Structures are given as structure tokens and as C-alpha cells.
Coordinates of N, CA and C and ligand atoms in Angstrom, one line a residue:
M1 N 14.4 87.3 -20.7 CA 14.9 86.8 -20.5 C 15.0 85.3 -20.5
S2 N 15.4 84.8 -21.3 CA 15.0 83.0 -21.9 C 15.0 82.0 -21.2
K3 N 14.7 81.1 -20.9 CA 15.0 80.6 -20.3 C 15.4 78.6 -20.7
K4 N 16.9 78.7 -20.6 CA 17.7 77.5 -20.7 C 17.2 76.4 -20.7
I5 N 16.7 75.7 -21.0 CA 16.5 74.4 -21.0 C 17.8 73.3 -20.9
P6 N 16.8 72.7 -20.3 CA 18.5 71.3 -19.4 C 18.7 70.8 -19.9
V7 N 19.8 70.5 -20.6 CA 20.3 69.3 -21.0 C 20.8 68.2 -20.4
R8 N 21.4 67.3 -21.3 CA 21.2 66.0 -20.0 C 22.1 65.1 -22.3
R9 N 22.9 64.6 -21.2 CA 24.2 63.6 -22.3 C 23.4 61.9 -22.3
C10 N 23.7 61.2 -23.1 CA 22.7 59.6 -22.8 C 24.1 59.0 -22.9
V11 N 23.8 57.8 -21.8 CA 25.1 57.8 -21.8 C 25.0 56.6 -22.1
G12 N 24.1 56.2 -23.6 CA 24.2 55.9 -24.4 C 24.6 56.2 -25.4
C13 N 24.4 57.2 -26.6 CA 24.2 57.5 -28.1 C 25.2 58.6 -27.3
Q14 N 25.5 59.8 -26.2 CA 26.0 60.6 -25.8 C 26.2 61.7 -25.9
E15 N 24.7 61.6 -26.8 CA 24.1 62.7 -27.4 C 23.2 64.1 -26.8
M16 N 23.3 64.9 -26.7 CA 22.3 66.2 -25.8 C 21.0 66.0 -26.4
K17 N 20.1 65.9 -25.3 CA 18.7 66.4 -25.4 C 18.0 66.5 -24.0
G18 N 16.8 67.6 -24.2 CA 16.2 68.2 -23.4 C 16.2 67.0 -22.8
K19 N 16.1 67.1 -21.3 CA 15.7 66.1 -20.0 C 14.4 65.6 -19.7
K20 N 13.6 66.4 -20.3 CA 12.4 66.3 -20.4 C 12.1 64.6 -21.6
E21 N 13.1 64.7 -23.1 CA 13.1 63.6 -23.8 C 13.1 62.7 -22.9
M22 N 14.1 62.6 -22.5 CA 15.4 61.4 -21.4 C 14.1 60.6 -20.3
I23 N 15.2 59.3 -20.4 CA 14.4 58.4 -18.6 C 16.0 58.7 -18.0
R24 N 15.7 59.0 -17.6 CA 16.2 58.5 -15.7 C 16.6 57.0 -16.0
V25 N 17.4 56.5 -15.1 CA 18.3 55.4 -14.6 C 19.1 55.6 -12.3
I26 N 18.1 55.0 -11.8 CA 18.5 56.3 -10.7 C 19.3 54.6 -10.2
R27 N 20.5 54.5 -8.6 CA 20.5 55.1 -8.2 C 20.0 55.1 -6.7
T28 N 19.2 54.0 -6.3 CA 18.2 54.2 -4.5 C 19.1 54.1 -3.9
P29 N 18.8 55.5 -3.0 CA 19.9 55.1 -0.8 C 20.2 52.8 -0.6
E30 N 19.3 52.8 -1.4 CA 19.3 50.9 -0.9 C 20.5 50.7 -1.4
G31 N 20.7 51.2 -2.9 CA 21.8 50.9 -4.4 C 20.7 50.0 -4.9
D32 N 19.8 50.1 -5.4 CA 18.4 49.0 -6.0 C 18.6 49.9 -7.4
F33 N 18.4 49.7 -8.7 CA 19.1 50.6 -9.9 C 17.5 50.2 -10.4
L34 N 17.4 51.4 -10.4 CA 15.7 51.3 -11.4 C 15.8 52.7 -12.4
L35 N 14.8 52.2 -13.7 CA 15.0 53.2 -14.8 C 13.0 54.4 -13.9
D36 N 13.7 55.8 -13.6 CA 12.7 57.0 -13.6 C 12.0 57.5 -14.7
A37 N 11.0 57.1 -15.3 CA 9.9 57.8 -16.1 C 9.4 59.0 -15.4
T38 N 9.3 59.3 -14.4 CA 9.4 60.9 -13.6 C 9.9 61.5 -13.5
G39 N 11.4 61.1 -13.5 CA 11.9 62.3 -12.9 C 11.8 62.6 -11.8
K40 N 11.5 62.0 -10.7 CA 10.8 62.5 -9.9 C 11.5 61.7 -8.5
K41 N 12.2 60.5 -9.1 CA 12.4 59.4 -7.5 C 13.9 60.8 -7.3
N42 N 14.3 60.0 -6.0 CA 15.4 60.5 -5.5 C 16.2 59.4 -5.8
G43 N 17.8 59.8 -5.8 CA 18.8 58.7 -6.0 C 19.5 60.1 -7.3
R44 N 21.1 58.9 -7.2 CA 21.9 59.4 -8.3 C 21.1 59.4 -9.5
G45 N 21.6 59.8 -10.4 CA 21.5 59.8 -11.3 C 22.1 58.8 -13.2
A46 N 21.7 58.7 -13.8 CA 22.8 58.6 -14.8 C 21.5 58.7 -16.8
Y47 N 21.4 59.4 -17.7 CA 20.3 59.8 -18.6 C 20.3 58.4 -19.3
L48 N 18.5 58.6 -20.6 CA 19.5 57.4 -21.3 C 17.7 57.9 -22.6
C49 N 18.2 58.4 -23.6 CA 17.6 58.6 -24.3 C 16.0 57.2 -23.9
P50 N 14.4 57.2 -24.3 CA 13.5 56.4 -24.1 C 13.8 55.5 -24.9
S51 N 15.0 54.2 -25.4 CA 15.0 53.3 -26.3 C 15.8 52.3 -26.2
R52 N 15.8 51.1 -26.8 CA 16.1 49.9 -25.6 C 17.2 50.3 -26.7
E53 N 17.6 50.9 -27.6 CA 18.9 51.0 -28.3 C 20.2 51.3 -27.8
C54 N 19.1 53.1 -26.9 CA 20.5 53.3 -26.6 C 20.4 52.7 -24.8
L55 N 19.9 52.2 -24.7 CA 20.3 50.7 -23.6 C 21.2 50.0 -23.3
D56 N 21.4 49.6 -24.9 CA 21.7 48.8 -25.7 C 23.6 49.0 -25.9
K57 N 23.8 50.0 -25.9 CA 24.6 51.0 -26.1 C 25.4 51.6 -25.4
A58 N 24.4 52.1 -24.4 CA 24.5 51.8 -22.8 C 25.5 50.5 -21.6
R59 N 24.8 49.2 -22.6 CA 25.3 49.0 -21.8 C 27.4 47.9 -22.8
K60 N 27.5 48.7 -24.1 CA 28.3 48.5 -24.2 C 29.4 48.9 -24.0
N61 N 28.7 50.4 -23.7 CA 30.8 51.7 -23.6 C 30.1 51.3 -22.1
K62 N 29.9 51.1 -21.4 CA 29.7 50.8 -20.0 C 29.6 52.3 -19.5
G63 N 28.4 53.2 -19.9 CA 28.6 54.1 -19.7 C 27.6 54.6 -18.2
L64 N 27.5 53.8 -18.1 CA 26.2 53.2 -17.0 C 27.3 53.0 -15.4
E65 N 28.2 52.2 -15.5 CA 30.0 52.0 -14.2 C 30.0 53.3 -14.8
R66 N 30.4 54.1 -16.2 CA 31.2 55.3 -15.5 C 30.5 56.1 -14.9
S67 N 28.7 56.7 -15.2 CA 28.3 57.7 -14.0 C 27.6 57.5 -12.6
F68 N 28.1 55.8 -12.0 CA 28.1 55.6 -11.4 C 28.9 54.9 -10.3
K69 N 30.6 54.9 -11.2 CA 31.6 55.2 -11.0 C 31.2 53.4 -10.1
Q70 N 30.9 52.6 -10.9 CA 31.1 50.6 -10.1 C 30.0 49.6 -11.1
A71 N 30.5 48.7 -11.0 CA 30.0 47.3 -11.7 C 28.8 47.3 -11.6
I72 N 28.2 46.7 -12.8 CA 27.0 47.0 -13.0 C 26.4 45.2 -13.0
P73 N 25.7 45.3 -11.9 CA 25.6 43.3 -11.9 C 24.1 42.8 -13.5
K74 N 24.7 42.0 -14.4 CA 23.9 42.0 -15.6 C 22.8 41.6 -15.2
E75 N 21.8 41.5 -14.2 CA 20.7 41.3 -13.5 C 19.8 42.7 -13.5
V76 N 20.9 43.3 -12.9 CA 20.6 45.3 -13.1 C 20.2 45.1 -15.3
Y77 N 20.7 45.2 -15.5 CA 20.8 45.1 -17.7 C 19.4 44.6 -17.7
E78 N 19.6 43.2 -17.3 CA 17.8 42.8 -17.4 C 17.1 42.8 -16.8
A79 N 16.3 43.3 -15.5 CA 15.7 44.5 -15.1 C 15.2 45.4 -16.4
L80 N 15.8 46.2 -16.7 CA 16.6 48.1 -17.1 C 16.3 47.8 -18.4
E81 N 15.8 46.6 -18.5 CA 16.4 45.8 -20.6 C 14.5 46.2 -20.6
K82 N 13.7 45.8 -19.9 CA 12.2 44.5 -19.6 C 11.8 46.1 -19.1
E83 N 11.9 46.9 -18.4 CA 11.1 47.6 -17.8 C 11.1 49.1 -19.6
M84 N 12.6 48.5 -20.3 CA 12.5 49.5 -21.3 C 11.8 49.8 -22.2
E85 N 11.5 48.3 -23.0 CA 10.7 47.1 -23.5 C 9.3 47.7 -23.4
D86 N 8.7 48.2 -22.1 CA 8.2 48.5 -21.6 C 7.3 49.8 -22.2
I87 N 8.5 50.9 -22.3 CA 8.3 52.5 -21.8 C 8.2 52.2 -24.3
D88 N 9.2 52.1 -24.3 CA 9.4 51.9 -25.7 C 8.6 51.2 -26.3
G89 N 7.6 50.4 -26.8 CA 7.3 49.5 -27.0 C 6.6 49.7 -27.7
K90 N 6.2 50.6 -27.8 CA 4.1 51.7 -28.3 C 4.3 52.5 -29.7
Ligands
ZN101 ZN1 20.5 58.2 -26.3

């Protein structure tokens, strides 16, 4: 029996990729949004490629808004962009 690799759709570029190649954006039960590089945090999640480009696309196409069914404040995007730069910029 071959194991299926779980794939997720990037809310930015809409490509399907393996869960492990992606980064989760989660909303905590407290209503905070953050990047979950480890995939271990609790909360409702959306998936993004670990790139600034996909975050920009998600911002433009409102992919995160759709995933979380709510407006995403611009402060959240700014914080996510900062975090993404740390992850992406290597
Ligand atoms: Zn992507």
C-alpha cells in the first residue's frame, strides 16, 4: 500500500503542493493570525508556499479572507510579510 502524500492548495498561487513544502497561516482561538512554520500549532489554517510572492498574491486575490471567511486587517499582512521575509530570505 502506498501512502498518499497530503497535498494542500496555496492560497496565493493556487498550486497544489505537499503539506511539508508549505507554510501554514493560522488563526489562533484568540483570533490572532500567525505563520506556523512547524505545522504544529493549533488553530484554523490556510496554506501558502514559503515565499513572499505567494503572500503578495494571497493578499491581492483575497485568498486568506476566503479561507478564514473574514477580513484580514492590514496589520496582519504586515506582520506576515515580516515573518515571511525571515523564512524566505535565506
Ligand atoms: Zn504558492
